[in-house]
Amino acid sequence: MTTRQFGQPVQRREDPRLLTGGGRYLDDLGHSAYEVAFVRSPHAHARILDIDTDAAIDVDGVIAIYTHEDLPGSMGEPLPLLIPHPALHQPRTGYALAKDEVNHVGEAIVMVVATNRYVAEDACDRISVSYERLTPVVGIENARDGSDVVHAEFPDNVSAHLLQEVGDVETAMAGAPHTLTLDLHVERSACTPLEGKGVLAQWNSDDESLRLYSSTQTSTGVRAAVAAKLGLPLAKVECIAPDVGGGFGVKIMHPWPEEVLIPWAARNLNHDVKWTEDRREHFISSAHERGQEQQVTVGFDDEGRLLALDVKFWHDNGCYTPYGIIVPIITATQLLGPYKPGAYRVEFWSLFTNTVLVTPYRGAGRPQGCFAMERTMDAIARYLKIDRAEVRSRNFILPEEMPYDHGLMFQDGRPLKYDSGDFPASLAKLKALVGWDDFEDYRARAIAEGRRVGIGIGCYVEGTGVGPYEGGHIMVETNGRVNVATGLTTQGQGHYTSLAQIVADELGVPFENVHVTTGDTRRMGYAVGTFASRAAVMSGNAVALAARVVKAKALRIAADALEVSPDDLQIEDGVISVKGAPGTSIDLGTVAVMSNPLRYAFDEAAKKATQFAGTFDVDKPPIGDDDEPGLEGQDFYSPTQATFANGMHAAIVETDPVTAEIKILRYCVIHDCGNMINPLIVEGQIHGGVAQGVGGALYERMVYDESGQLLNASFMDFLMPYASEVPHVEADHLETPSPLNPLGIKGAGEAGTIPVSAVIASAIEDAEGFPITSMPISPPELWELRAAHAHDQSRKDAS
Amino acid sequence: MTDITAADLLADEMHDITVTVNGVTRSARVPARRLLSDFLRHDLRLTGTHVGCEHGVCGACTVLIDGAPARSCLMFAVQAQRHEIITVEGIGDSPETMNHVQRAFAECHGLQCGFCTPGFITTITAFLEENASPSEEEAREVVSGNLCRCTGYQNIVKSVLRAAELKRAETDVTEEQR
């Protein structure tokens, strides 16, 4: 009897290869390719007056130098606006190479192709660009103020303005017994995968085709964008995501300037061309996220129940809006978490600044939204002197209220309608795990030892697995090998394992026989990409559906051969047998042979399928009217809406009474992503997500000065947490299956990150006794807050 | 415009070097400025060594030089002259030849995207030669010089402890065979 793979902590099959130097990341390919370096803008806002490349062209090894003037036709047009939205009334995208003007430090101006990167960088040093400097707009306050503008044609710096309202907020707020207003701030951070971006293009002049490798989260997206820009038939372009060293959102943005420039140069030069992003380039020319100013006004009753919630926020979208307004839309909708807000109004302004553009980073607007909502919950609890967990539970949507429709439009243009979740059960589990009710005893003991501790809590709901669709294609070879292809890409999530687990179960074959390919347009041309915690939901269900198609075909062929009804057959361990008569059987490989009638035999097994092998019905064609050769099939999974995962985190922190150092003593997670395919992988996602959340709460920020220089564009200065900074995560699961998909799964990728800033702020506030309204928070900032509050307190005492 | 300086010319000067990489003696002619990481990756095509930051902070490029962990992005290839280098491929280059650290990472889900992993494998392999029975605190300490953006380090710490166990078990078997 085959062990069911779904739900098992199966070791990852990609690991032995990755552990032994067998990974093939972008820069591991194309050793003989020309290499590219860019001259990038040193100014945040300037007009380009002149570009002098004369001294560079003679550098030994330089092959070509390109500026915007060299880009023909659509290559010289602005890059695409990927996600238009009616509220994005003043969109703006950049050019592959800057045209006339630069809008952030790091914007690419000149592209140098050389025999290697060393030479290309030498040549860049010899290119001089003269600029007329313009006043840069840096930070939300300056953008909102509007006295200086990023794009002259948009004098208010507002790219988008969106208001959504459910119920009558004015009336509900006016009638509320209590109201509070909070001003909250979240700083910029970034995905910062260990492998930056990279592109390798191989132009085949013999058949005029392009093979493109990109360190991307969407190979189908890049392929379509490059074909359009280069004016190539889609059929002549293939795009492959090789092993990708982390993404976390930044690589779903596409096409990056380099993704169109490198293939264009490869075709021009009829030579392989490669660009590997270096760390500084990644900081100043990829994407950032998180920067928002948020104002929450809440009305509530004596019990702490929400009656009205009025949210305004200002989103820093950087200098261009190629990814639309997905991030602020997610904040606006996912802010609600597991709660019923009463009447709800949310209004945001998305603002241009002369900084790196903003696209989703793991959590994608949710960490900011969760911070707003959870800070509000804590403020209500503090105001009414009610336990913080209790206030939350009084506002929960209850399991019997599922599905729960908030009446808002989500990021996929579909209703924000929760499908599942049991929030009271999650909270009960969390309180037990962290010891919520015993914390005051612990605090008393800590105080007696001269220590200052606090406990914090944060809850979130995450819309995962957004459409439009993903596909699965499965082909069984005559030796029983099962090839599975799905089009979305992999950046460490273990798809080669989890998708193989699903197919092994559905098809009834050994796990070892199943081989998964992702992100390769040669194998699956229809796909969307890996983002929004969607891969397991979308491709998991797609490959399950495809496996059912293949299984049905296998049973039909086997039923003919064994002269029984398909209903009497079963597949186990790759062998089809008659139920109750295991002796009557045929293996899947043989069925694969029979599925493909042959004229020519290529091996022993294939002889059985040739025309004189003689068991077929001469009155029927070798392939039936509605049939196809081969034991293969495909199907697509396309849901009506997102499925909503949820979770609750709690942390205990200690703050040093003298130095204000902040230490996380315990970090507890209750996580509900529905049915888990592989708990080992789910927990890994949670650990990694929490670590990124801790970075965002305590360490990571993009420090721009007033002239738009990013002051900390290196790993020395941008403080990504090491093992010494990340707490041990205690995780427990609740599995409320999603009713929306065949496997009952919900996404897990972003969950760990979402509530961390909220939780840590809650815990620090609890330890210190004054509100924490801005994240991240460093020891010096906490020290200054202490001083300010001590000062306020002494003034109050004096008066 | 920048003038070409004497330093630029020296940077391009070619040098003959002989290094031992994963037990094999390799001779090559390299420019003075060729980084050891580029030499290993692009000249010798040992692409298991990865480059994450180019300035010695992330640790993805860590190799063993005469047995000690070193950042190959902070060394020139010419500085490796007559030294012995072990890369991740030299520690175990196939599923069948994985050492205790590599096996522990596979068992404990100590990696996700795998990009930073070779630097951890080399660092931990060297560490366990010095300390066969690390405490959890020591296990965390030894990996605190390498950045990983995927795992949150929890399973990496677990992998260090498991690798130590596997190594001790191997040592016991070897001693019994004697």
mmCIF file of N, CA and C in Angstrom, chain A residues 280-331:
data_model
loop_
_atom_site.group_PDB
_atom_site.id
_atom_site.type_symbol
_atom_site.label_atom_id
_atom_site.label_comp_id
_atom_site.label_asym_id
_atom_site.label_seq_id
_atom_site.Cartn_x
_atom_site.Cartn_y
_atom_site.Cartn_z
ATOM 1 N N ARG A 280 25.090 46.576 -4.944
ATOM 2 C CA ARG A 280 24.748 47.995 -4.916
ATOM 3 C C ARG A 280 23.664 48.304 -5.952
ATOM 4 N N GLU A 281 23.804 47.715 -7.133
ATOM 5 C CA GLU A 281 22.762 47.902 -8.149
ATOM 6 C C GLU A 281 21.407 47.454 -7.615
ATOM 7 N N HIS A 282 21.411 46.340 -6.899
ATOM 8 C CA HIS A 282 20.127 45.845 -6.401
ATOM 9 C C HIS A 282 19.484 46.852 -5.446
ATOM 10 N N PHE A 283 20.304 47.452 -4.602
ATOM 11 C CA PHE A 283 19.762 48.430 -3.653
ATOM 12 C C PHE A 283 19.195 49.668 -4.352
ATOM 13 N N ILE A 284 19.906 50.141 -5.397
ATOM 14 C CA ILE A 284 19.514 51.437 -5.961
ATOM 15 C C ILE A 284 18.741 51.348 -7.271
ATOM 16 N N SER A 285 18.562 50.132 -7.796
ATOM 17 C CA SER A 285 17.812 50.093 -9.057
ATOM 18 C C SER A 285 16.800 48.962 -9.135
ATOM 19 N N SER A 286 16.606 48.220 -8.044
ATOM 20 C CA SER A 286 15.483 47.278 -8.033
ATOM 21 C C SER A 286 14.307 47.982 -7.364
ATOM 22 N N ALA A 287 13.527 47.261 -6.561
ATOM 23 C CA ALA A 287 12.343 47.892 -5.972
ATOM 24 C C ALA A 287 12.403 47.847 -4.452
ATOM 25 N N HIS A 288 11.725 48.792 -3.839
ATOM 26 C CA HIS A 288 11.547 48.812 -2.388
ATOM 27 C C HIS A 288 10.049 48.691 -2.098
ATOM 28 N N GLU A 289 9.727 48.706 -0.797
ATOM 29 C CA GLU A 289 8.315 48.720 -0.403
ATOM 30 C C GLU A 289 8.170 49.175 1.047
ATOM 31 N N ARG A 290 6.914 49.212 1.500
ATOM 32 C CA ARG A 290 6.520 49.414 2.894
ATOM 33 C C ARG A 290 6.270 50.866 3.303
ATOM 34 N N GLY A 291 6.915 51.861 2.649
ATOM 35 C CA GLY A 291 6.827 53.232 3.148
ATOM 36 C C GLY A 291 5.401 53.779 3.084
ATOM 37 N N GLN A 292 4.789 53.999 4.237
ATOM 38 C CA GLN A 292 3.437 54.568 4.288
ATOM 39 C C GLN A 292 3.226 55.403 5.551
ATOM 40 N N GLU A 293 2.478 56.516 5.396
ATOM 41 C CA GLU A 293 1.956 57.274 6.537
ATOM 42 C C GLU A 293 0.483 56.916 6.628
ATOM 43 N N GLN A 294 0.010 56.567 7.826
ATOM 44 C CA GLN A 294 -1.356 56.074 7.945
ATOM 45 C C GLN A 294 -2.056 56.773 9.107
ATOM 46 N N GLN A 295 -3.302 57.153 8.878
ATOM 47 C CA GLN A 295 -4.097 57.741 9.957
ATOM 48 C C GLN A 295 -5.388 56.936 10.130
ATOM 49 N N VAL A 296 -5.591 56.470 11.344
ATOM 50 C CA VAL A 296 -6.769 55.663 11.639
ATOM 51 C C VAL A 296 -7.634 56.419 12.647
ATOM 52 N N THR A 297 -8.914 56.570 12.327
ATOM 53 C CA THR A 297 -9.870 57.038 13.332
ATOM 54 C C THR A 297 -10.882 55.918 13.543
ATOM 55 N N VAL A 298 -11.071 55.575 14.798
ATOM 56 C CA VAL A 298 -11.937 54.440 15.101
ATOM 57 C C VAL A 298 -13.013 54.860 16.096
ATOM 58 N N GLY A 299 -14.241 54.392 15.869
ATOM 59 C CA GLY A 299 -15.320 54.588 16.824
ATOM 60 C C GLY A 299 -15.713 53.243 17.402
ATOM 61 N N PHE A 300 -15.928 53.182 18.713
ATOM 62 C CA PHE A 300 -16.210 51.883 19.333
ATOM 63 C C PHE A 300 -17.103 52.068 20.553
ATOM 64 N N ASP A 301 -17.706 50.937 20.982
ATOM 65 C CA ASP A 301 -18.613 51.005 22.122
ATOM 66 C C ASP A 301 -17.875 50.703 23.429
ATOM 67 N N ASP A 302 -18.615 50.640 24.528
ATOM 68 C CA ASP A 302 -17.996 50.444 25.843
ATOM 69 C C ASP A 302 -17.306 49.091 25.974
ATOM 70 N N GLU A 303 -17.737 48.158 25.127
ATOM 71 C CA GLU A 303 -17.153 46.807 25.171
ATOM 72 C C GLU A 303 -15.938 46.691 24.260
ATOM 73 N N GLY A 304 -15.641 47.737 23.552
ATOM 74 C CA GLY A 304 -14.504 47.697 22.631
ATOM 75 C C GLY A 304 -14.869 47.182 21.252
ATOM 76 N N ARG A 305 -16.156 47.118 20.952
ATOM 77 C CA ARG A 305 -16.564 46.645 19.616
ATOM 78 C C ARG A 305 -16.506 47.798 18.626
ATOM 79 N N LEU A 306 -15.947 47.506 17.455
ATOM 80 C CA LEU A 306 -15.817 48.532 16.426
ATOM 81 C C LEU A 306 -17.178 48.924 15.875
ATOM 82 N N LEU A 307 -17.405 50.220 15.764
ATOM 83 C CA LEU A 307 -18.623 50.736 15.141
ATOM 84 C C LEU A 307 -18.303 51.432 13.823
ATOM 85 N N ALA A 308 -17.145 52.060 13.786
ATOM 86 C CA ALA A 308 -16.752 52.748 12.557
ATOM 87 C C ALA A 308 -15.229 52.794 12.480
ATOM 88 N N LEU A 309 -14.729 52.611 11.274
ATOM 89 C CA LEU A 309 -13.283 52.647 11.066
ATOM 90 C C LEU A 309 -13.023 53.511 9.838
ATOM 91 N N ASP A 310 -12.241 54.553 10.052
ATOM 92 C CA ASP A 310 -11.984 55.518 8.982
ATOM 93 C C ASP A 310 -10.465 55.613 8.806
ATOM 94 N N VAL A 311 -9.984 55.156 7.674
ATOM 95 C CA VAL A 311 -8.536 55.063 7.462
ATOM 96 C C VAL A 311 -8.132 55.928 6.269
ATOM 97 N N LYS A 312 -7.108 56.723 6.484
ATOM 98 C CA LYS A 312 -6.499 57.466 5.383
ATOM 99 C C LYS A 312 -5.022 57.113 5.380
ATOM 100 N N PHE A 313 -4.478 56.857 4.188
ATOM 101 C CA PHE A 313 -3.032 56.661 4.185
ATOM 102 C C PHE A 313 -2.393 57.162 2.903
ATOM 103 N N TRP A 314 -1.111 57.440 3.033
ATOM 104 C CA TRP A 314 -0.312 57.998 1.941
ATOM 105 C C TRP A 314 0.807 57.020 1.653
ATOM 106 N N HIS A 315 0.830 56.566 0.405
ATOM 107 C CA HIS A 315 1.741 55.494 -0.007
ATOM 108 C C HIS A 315 2.840 56.076 -0.894
ATOM 109 N N ASP A 316 4.077 55.802 -0.549
ATOM 110 C CA ASP A 316 5.226 56.257 -1.336
ATOM 111 C C ASP A 316 5.477 55.237 -2.445
ATOM 112 N N ASN A 317 5.121 55.592 -3.698
ATOM 113 C CA ASN A 317 5.307 54.613 -4.791
ATOM 114 C C ASN A 317 6.629 54.781 -5.550
ATOM 115 N N GLY A 318 7.508 55.659 -5.025
ATOM 116 C CA GLY A 318 8.752 55.873 -5.745
ATOM 117 C C GLY A 318 8.497 56.663 -7.021
ATOM 118 N N CYS A 319 9.403 56.532 -7.990
ATOM 119 C CA CYS A 319 9.336 57.430 -9.138
ATOM 120 C C CYS A 319 8.448 56.932 -10.274
ATOM 121 N N TYR A 320 8.164 55.630 -10.317
ATOM 122 C CA TYR A 320 7.333 55.090 -11.402
ATOM 123 C C TYR A 320 6.304 54.114 -10.832
ATOM 124 N N THR A 321 5.287 53.827 -11.646
ATOM 125 C CA THR A 321 4.205 52.954 -11.170
ATOM 126 C C THR A 321 3.957 51.753 -12.090
ATOM 127 N N PRO A 322 5.012 51.034 -12.504
ATOM 128 C CA PRO A 322 4.774 49.930 -13.449
ATOM 129 C C PRO A 322 3.891 48.827 -12.866
ATOM 130 N N TYR A 323 3.944 48.637 -11.548
ATOM 131 C CA TYR A 323 3.155 47.543 -10.953
ATOM 132 C C TYR A 323 1.805 48.047 -10.460
ATOM 133 N N GLY A 324 1.424 49.256 -10.864
ATOM 134 C CA GLY A 324 0.113 49.779 -10.504
ATOM 135 C C GLY A 324 0.022 50.090 -9.023
ATOM 136 N N ILE A 325 -1.162 49.916 -8.486
ATOM 137 C CA ILE A 325 -1.398 50.296 -7.088
ATOM 138 C C ILE A 325 -1.778 49.082 -6.256
ATOM 139 N N ILE A 326 -1.193 47.951 -6.624
ATOM 140 C CA ILE A 326 -1.497 46.704 -5.919
ATOM 141 C C ILE A 326 -1.187 46.816 -4.423
ATOM 142 N N VAL A 327 -0.028 47.394 -4.090
ATOM 143 C CA VAL A 327 0.375 47.427 -2.676
ATOM 144 C C VAL A 327 -0.628 48.239 -1.826
ATOM 145 N N PRO A 328 -0.944 49.488 -2.199
ATOM 146 C CA PRO A 328 -1.920 50.198 -1.365
ATOM 147 C C PRO A 328 -3.323 49.571 -1.390
ATOM 148 N N ILE A 329 -3.706 48.959 -2.489
ATOM 149 C CA ILE A 329 -5.017 48.283 -2.504
ATOM 150 C C ILE A 329 -5.025 47.162 -1.475
ATOM 151 N N ILE A 330 -3.909 46.450 -1.383
ATOM 152 C CA ILE A 330 -3.852 45.350 -0.411
ATOM 153 C C ILE A 330 -3.905 45.911 1.012
ATOM 154 N N THR A 331 -3.163 46.983 1.279
ATOM 155 C CA THR A 331 -3.256 47.590 2.612
ATOM 156 C C THR A 331 -4.710 47.942 2.918
#
